[in-house]
Amino acid sequence: MTMATTGTSPAALYPRYLHCLAEADEPAAVEVARELLDAGVPADRVLLDLVAPAQAEVGERWARNEWSVAQEHAATHVSERVVAAIAAYANPRGDRGRIVVACMDGEWHALPARLVAEVLRLRGWQVTFLGASVPAAHLVSYLHRHDAYAVALACALPMRLPQAHRMIEACQRSDVPVVVGGRGFGADGRWARRLGMTWAPDGPSAADLLADERVLRAVAPADLAHLADDEYAGLVGRRGELIDSALADLARRMPGFGDYTPAQFDSTVSDLGYILDFLAAALYVDDGSLFTEFVEWLVTILASRGVPAAAVGATLRHYAGVLHDFPRAAAFLRAGGASLPAAGRRPLPSEA
């Protein structure tokens, strides 16, 4: 192999690769990756400096409503095929212990975890990739049947943190150390630390952690004394009731609500549920910034689809009123509302 030149670097070929994703052109995308590999770019750099940032851009284009769900899925499929082609090209032969890589139950975006799995494989580990949305009981059963040195678990959405905590505790009870990663634990891993988890920001960092068993097993205990107030459990138990009350509030405030199509109604119910799920996760780790960051993201998503920030603000005010006897939840809701643009903090005309 020759050494890579500037003209065949991942950065130089990134626009071409992104165009391949936009056109769902799998052969051309694979050709870009092979061109880099043939030029001497290490396989892990192709994964991390080409595929990973391109996939992040795919998600951003969906968030900006520039791409449909179908376009996002098509591009993701192409990237998955590219990862498979890179793995086949490198064809590593692992002689280190077995690492089981999986996504949390309910997590369907498996490509980031697949990238970590391939980086670990390139570092000499034997890797079993279980893919998206692995139920905790099934993961633990798998660990009992197969000798695993460690587990690497991915979580992309903070609202899955309570489930992630229970899943990791189950692995630890099986005496299998766990490394976690993904945006769901915070950009700096702060929620992983709150839950007593070993966090890695990327594949190479995960490989370094796995190589040091002493560090891998030196996990600080979870800091969850705040759960004694039962706000988290109470909110989860009232989820359906709270969604129903929010729907009734929307019907009162928005005369056109009754004319929603089934798809619009289902989308509204999902958004109302997501607000509660992220609020519950914020209660679980006792960090209002988790909920505020979600509100800011939700407003951006909805604004690109023509939904005003004021609609989100009204729902946050409604939930805060209903949950007046949940002081932490009400405070997080008020902080989320305060993060909205000025127009979003004002009452809708029907509320004035």
Coordinates of C-alpha atoms in Angstrom, one line a residue:
M1 CA 0.0 0.0 0.0
T2 CA 1.1 3.6 -0.6
M3 CA 0.7 6.4 1.9
A4 CA -2.4 8.5 1.5
T5 CA -2.0 11.8 -0.2
T6 CA -4.0 15.0 0.5
G7 CA -6.1 14.4 -2.5
T8 CA -7.2 11.0 -1.2
S9 CA -7.9 12.0 2.4
P10 CA -11.3 11.5 4.0
A11 CA -11.8 15.3 4.1
A12 CA -11.0 15.6 0.4
L13 CA -13.4 12.9 -0.6
Y14 CA -16.1 13.8 1.9
P15 CA -18.3 15.9 -0.5
R16 CA -18.2 13.1 -3.1
Y17 CA -19.2 10.5 -0.5
L18 CA -22.0 12.7 0.8
H19 CA -23.3 13.1 -2.7
C20 CA -23.4 9.3 -3.0
L21 CA -25.5 9.1 0.1
A22 CA -27.8 11.8 -1.3
E23 CA -28.3 9.7 -4.4
A24 CA -28.4 6.4 -2.5
D25 CA -25.6 5.3 -4.8
E26 CA -24.2 2.3 -3.0
P27 CA -21.6 1.2 -5.6
A28 CA -20.2 4.8 -5.9
A29 CA -20.1 5.2 -2.1
V30 CA -18.2 1.9 -1.7
E31 CA -15.8 3.0 -4.4
V32 CA -15.0 6.2 -2.5
A33 CA -14.1 4.1 0.6
R34 CA -12.0 1.6 -1.4
E35 CA -10.2 4.5 -3.1
L36 CA -9.1 5.7 0.4
L37 CA -8.1 2.3 1.5
D38 CA -6.1 1.6 -1.6
A39 CA -4.3 4.9 -1.1
G40 CA -3.2 3.8 2.4
V41 CA -5.7 5.4 4.7
P42 CA -6.2 3.2 7.7
A43 CA -9.6 1.5 7.8
D44 CA -10.5 3.0 11.2
R45 CA -9.8 6.5 9.8
V46 CA -12.2 5.8 6.9
L47 CA -14.8 4.8 9.4
L48 CA -14.3 7.7 11.8
D49 CA -13.4 10.5 9.4
L50 CA -15.7 9.7 6.4
V51 CA -18.6 7.5 7.4
A52 CA -19.3 8.9 10.8
P53 CA -19.4 12.6 10.0
A54 CA -21.4 11.9 6.8
Q55 CA -24.0 10.0 8.8
A56 CA -24.2 12.8 11.3
E57 CA -24.9 15.2 8.4
V58 CA -27.6 12.8 7.2
G59 CA -29.3 13.2 10.6
E60 CA -29.0 16.9 10.5
R61 CA -30.6 17.1 7.0
W62 CA -33.5 15.1 8.4
A63 CA -33.7 17.4 11.4
R64 CA -33.8 20.4 9.1
N65 CA -36.6 18.8 7.1
E66 CA -34.4 18.8 4.0
W67 CA -34.6 15.0 3.7
S68 CA -37.5 12.7 4.3
V69 CA -37.4 9.7 6.5
A70 CA -37.2 7.6 3.4
Q71 CA -34.1 9.5 2.2
E72 CA -32.5 9.2 5.6
H73 CA -33.1 5.5 5.7
A74 CA -31.7 5.0 2.2
A75 CA -28.6 6.9 3.0
T76 CA -28.1 5.0 6.2
H77 CA -28.4 1.7 4.3
V78 CA -25.7 2.8 1.9
S79 CA -23.4 3.7 4.9
E80 CA -24.1 0.3 6.4
R81 CA -23.0 -1.4 3.2
V82 CA -19.9 0.8 3.1
V83 CA -19.0 -0.2 6.6
A84 CA -19.4 -3.9 5.6
A85 CA -17.1 -3.3 2.6
I86 CA -14.5 -1.6 4.8
A87 CA -14.6 -4.5 7.2
A88 CA -14.2 -7.1 4.4
Y89 CA -11.3 -5.1 3.0
A90 CA -9.5 -4.9 6.3
N91 CA -10.5 -8.5 7.3
P92 CA -8.9 -8.3 10.8
R93 CA -8.3 -11.5 12.8
G94 CA -8.9 -10.8 16.4
D95 CA -6.9 -12.7 19.0
R96 CA -8.0 -10.8 22.1
G97 CA -11.1 -11.4 24.2
R98 CA -14.7 -11.3 23.1
I99 CA -16.6 -7.9 23.2
V100 CA -20.4 -7.9 22.8
V101 CA -21.6 -4.6 21.3
A102 CA -25.3 -3.8 21.3
C103 CA -27.8 -0.9 21.3
M104 CA -30.1 -0.3 24.3
D105 CA -33.6 -1.7 24.1
G106 CA -35.7 0.8 22.0
E107 CA -32.6 2.2 20.2
W108 CA -33.0 1.6 16.5
H109 CA -30.1 3.7 15.2
A110 CA -27.5 1.0 15.1
L111 CA -24.9 2.5 12.8
P112 CA -22.9 4.4 15.4
A113 CA -22.6 1.2 17.5
R114 CA -21.6 -0.7 14.4
L115 CA -18.7 1.8 13.8
V116 CA -17.5 1.2 17.4
A117 CA -17.7 -2.6 16.8
E118 CA -15.6 -2.4 13.7
V119 CA -13.0 -0.1 15.4
L120 CA -12.7 -2.7 18.2
R121 CA -12.4 -5.5 15.7
L122 CA -9.6 -3.6 14.0
R123 CA -7.9 -3.2 17.4
G124 CA -7.7 -7.0 17.7
W125 CA -10.8 -7.8 19.7
Q126 CA -13.2 -10.6 18.8
V127 CA -16.5 -8.7 18.4
T128 CA -20.1 -9.9 18.5
F129 CA -22.4 -7.2 17.2
L130 CA -26.0 -7.7 18.4
G131 CA -27.4 -4.7 16.6
A132 CA -30.4 -2.5 17.4
S133 CA -32.8 -2.6 20.3
V134 CA -31.6 -5.6 22.3
P135 CA -33.9 -6.4 25.3
A136 CA -32.0 -6.5 28.6
A137 CA -33.1 -10.1 29.4
H138 CA -32.0 -11.3 26.0
L139 CA -28.6 -9.6 26.4
V140 CA -28.0 -11.1 29.9
S141 CA -29.1 -14.5 28.6
Y142 CA -26.6 -14.2 25.8
L143 CA -23.8 -13.3 28.2
H144 CA -24.6 -16.4 30.3
R145 CA -24.3 -18.6 27.2
H146 CA -21.2 -17.0 25.7
D147 CA -17.9 -16.0 27.4
A148 CA -17.6 -12.3 27.0
Y149 CA -14.7 -10.2 28.3
A150 CA -16.9 -7.0 28.3
V151 CA -20.0 -5.4 26.9
A152 CA -20.1 -2.1 24.9
L153 CA -23.6 -0.5 24.9
A154 CA -24.8 2.4 22.9
C155 CA -27.5 4.9 23.8
A156 CA -28.4 7.7 21.4
L157 CA -31.3 9.2 23.2
P158 CA -31.2 10.5 26.8
M159 CA -34.8 9.5 27.4
R160 CA -33.5 5.9 27.5
L161 CA -31.2 6.5 30.4
P162 CA -33.4 4.8 33.1
Q163 CA -33.6 1.7 30.9
A164 CA -29.9 1.9 30.2
H165 CA -29.1 2.0 33.9
R166 CA -31.2 -1.1 34.6
M167 CA -29.6 -2.9 31.6
I168 CA -26.1 -2.1 32.7
E169 CA -26.8 -3.2 36.3
A170 CA -28.0 -6.5 34.9
C171 CA -24.8 -7.0 33.0
Q172 CA -22.7 -6.1 36.1
R173 CA -24.6 -8.6 38.2
S174 CA -23.4 -11.2 35.7
D175 CA -19.8 -9.9 36.5
V176 CA -19.3 -8.6 32.9
P177 CA -17.9 -5.1 32.8
V178 CA -19.6 -2.5 30.7
V179 CA -18.4 0.5 28.6
V180 CA -21.1 2.9 27.4
G181 CA -21.2 5.5 24.6
G182 CA -23.4 7.6 22.5
R183 CA -25.1 11.0 22.7
G184 CA -27.7 9.7 25.1
F185 CA -25.1 9.9 28.0
G186 CA -24.4 13.6 27.3
A187 CA -21.7 15.1 25.0
D188 CA -19.2 14.8 27.9
G189 CA -20.6 11.6 29.4
R190 CA -21.9 13.4 32.5
W191 CA -25.0 11.3 32.8
A192 CA -23.0 8.1 32.5
R193 CA -21.0 9.2 35.5
R194 CA -24.1 10.1 37.4
L195 CA -25.3 6.5 36.8
G196 CA -22.0 4.9 37.8
M197 CA -21.0 3.9 34.2
T198 CA -17.7 3.8 32.4
W199 CA -18.1 6.1 29.4
A200 CA -16.1 6.4 26.2
P201 CA -16.7 9.2 23.7
D202 CA -15.7 7.2 20.6
G203 CA -14.5 3.8 19.3
P204 CA -10.7 4.4 19.9
S205 CA -11.4 5.6 23.5
A206 CA -13.5 2.5 24.1
A207 CA -10.7 0.3 22.8
D208 CA -8.3 2.0 25.2
L209 CA -10.6 1.5 28.2
L210 CA -11.2 -2.1 27.3
A211 CA -7.4 -2.7 27.2
D212 CA -7.1 -1.7 30.9
E213 CA -9.2 -4.1 33.0
R214 CA -8.3 -2.2 36.2
V215 CA -9.8 1.0 34.9
L216 CA -12.7 -0.9 33.3
R217 CA -13.8 -2.3 36.6
A218 CA -13.1 0.8 38.7
V219 CA -16.6 2.1 38.5
A220 CA -17.9 4.7 41.0
P221 CA -21.3 4.0 42.5
A222 CA -24.4 5.7 41.0
D223 CA -25.5 8.9 42.6
L224 CA -29.3 8.6 42.7
A225 CA -30.3 9.6 46.2
H226 CA -32.8 12.1 44.7
L227 CA -35.0 9.2 43.5
A228 CA -36.3 8.9 47.0
D229 CA -38.8 11.7 46.3
D230 CA -40.6 9.3 43.9
E231 CA -41.1 12.0 41.3
Y232 CA -39.7 9.8 38.6
A233 CA -41.9 6.8 39.4
G234 CA -44.9 9.0 39.8
L235 CA -44.4 10.7 36.4
V236 CA -43.9 7.4 34.7
G237 CA -47.1 6.0 36.3
R238 CA -49.1 9.0 35.2
R239 CA -47.8 9.1 31.6
G240 CA -51.0 8.1 29.8
E241 CA -53.2 10.3 32.0
L242 CA -50.9 13.3 31.3
I243 CA -50.9 12.8 27.6
D244 CA -54.7 12.7 27.6
S245 CA -54.9 15.9 29.6
A246 CA -52.5 17.6 27.2
L247 CA -54.6 16.5 24.2
A248 CA -57.7 17.9 25.9
D249 CA -55.8 21.1 26.5
L250 CA -54.8 21.3 22.8
A251 CA -58.4 20.7 21.7
R252 CA -59.5 23.6 23.9
R253 CA -56.8 26.0 22.6
M254 CA -56.7 25.0 19.0
P255 CA -60.1 25.1 17.1
G256 CA -58.5 23.2 14.2
F257 CA -57.2 20.3 16.3
G258 CA -60.3 18.3 15.6
D259 CA -59.5 18.3 11.9
Y260 CA -56.1 16.7 12.3
T261 CA -55.4 13.8 10.0
P262 CA -54.7 10.4 11.7
A263 CA -51.0 11.0 10.9
Q264 CA -51.0 14.5 12.4
F265 CA -52.8 13.2 15.5
D266 CA -50.3 10.3 16.0
S267 CA -47.4 12.7 15.6
T268 CA -48.8 15.0 18.2
V269 CA -49.3 12.1 20.7
S270 CA -45.7 11.0 20.1
D271 CA -44.4 14.5 20.7
L272 CA -46.4 14.9 23.9
G273 CA -45.1 11.5 25.0
Y274 CA -41.5 12.4 24.2
I275 CA -41.8 15.6 26.3
L276 CA -42.7 13.4 29.3
D277 CA -40.1 10.7 28.5
F278 CA -37.3 13.3 28.4
L279 CA -38.7 15.0 31.6
A280 CA -38.6 11.6 33.3
A281 CA -35.0 11.0 32.3
A282 CA -34.1 14.4 33.6
L283 CA -35.7 13.5 36.9
Y284 CA -33.9 10.2 36.9
V285 CA -30.4 11.8 36.7
D286 CA -31.6 15.0 38.5
D287 CA -30.3 17.3 35.7
G288 CA -32.6 19.9 34.2
S289 CA -30.2 20.6 31.4
L290 CA -31.1 17.3 29.9
F291 CA -34.7 18.5 29.5
T292 CA -33.8 22.0 28.4
E293 CA -31.5 20.6 25.6
F294 CA -34.3 18.4 24.5
V295 CA -36.8 21.3 24.3
E296 CA -34.4 23.4 22.3
W297 CA -33.9 20.4 19.9
L298 CA -37.7 19.8 19.7
V299 CA -38.4 23.4 18.9
T300 CA -35.9 23.3 16.0
I301 CA -37.4 20.1 14.6
L302 CA -40.9 21.4 14.8
A303 CA -40.1 24.8 13.5
S304 CA -38.7 23.2 10.3
R305 CA -42.0 21.6 9.9
G306 CA -44.1 24.7 10.4
V307 CA -45.1 24.2 14.1
P308 CA -44.5 27.4 16.2
A309 CA -42.5 27.4 19.3
A310 CA -45.5 28.9 21.1
A311 CA -47.2 25.5 20.8
V312 CA -44.4 23.8 22.7
G313 CA -44.5 26.6 25.3
A314 CA -48.2 26.1 25.9
T315 CA -47.8 22.4 26.4
L316 CA -44.9 22.9 28.9
R317 CA -47.1 25.4 30.8
H318 CA -49.9 22.9 30.8
Y319 CA -47.7 20.1 32.1
A320 CA -46.1 22.4 34.8
G321 CA -49.6 23.3 36.0
V322 CA -50.8 19.7 36.2
L323 CA -47.5 18.6 37.9
H324 CA -47.5 21.4 40.5
D325 CA -47.1 18.8 43.3
F326 CA -43.9 17.6 41.6
P327 CA -41.4 20.4 42.4
R328 CA -38.4 19.1 40.5
A329 CA -40.5 18.3 37.4
A330 CA -42.3 21.7 37.5
A331 CA -38.9 23.5 37.8
F332 CA -37.5 21.6 34.8
L333 CA -40.6 22.4 32.8
R334 CA -40.3 26.1 33.7
A335 CA -36.6 26.1 32.8
G336 CA -37.4 24.4 29.5
G337 CA -40.0 27.1 28.7
A338 CA -37.6 29.8 29.6
S339 CA -35.2 28.5 27.0
L340 CA -37.7 29.0 24.2
P341 CA -37.4 32.0 21.8
A342 CA -39.3 35.0 23.0
A343 CA -42.3 34.2 20.7
G344 CA -42.5 30.8 22.2
R345 CA -42.7 32.1 25.7
R346 CA -45.8 34.2 25.0
P347 CA -49.3 32.7 25.3
L348 CA -51.0 31.6 22.1
P349 CA -53.9 33.9 21.1
S350 CA -56.4 31.4 22.5
E351 CA -54.7 31.5 25.9
A352 CA -54.6 35.3 26.2

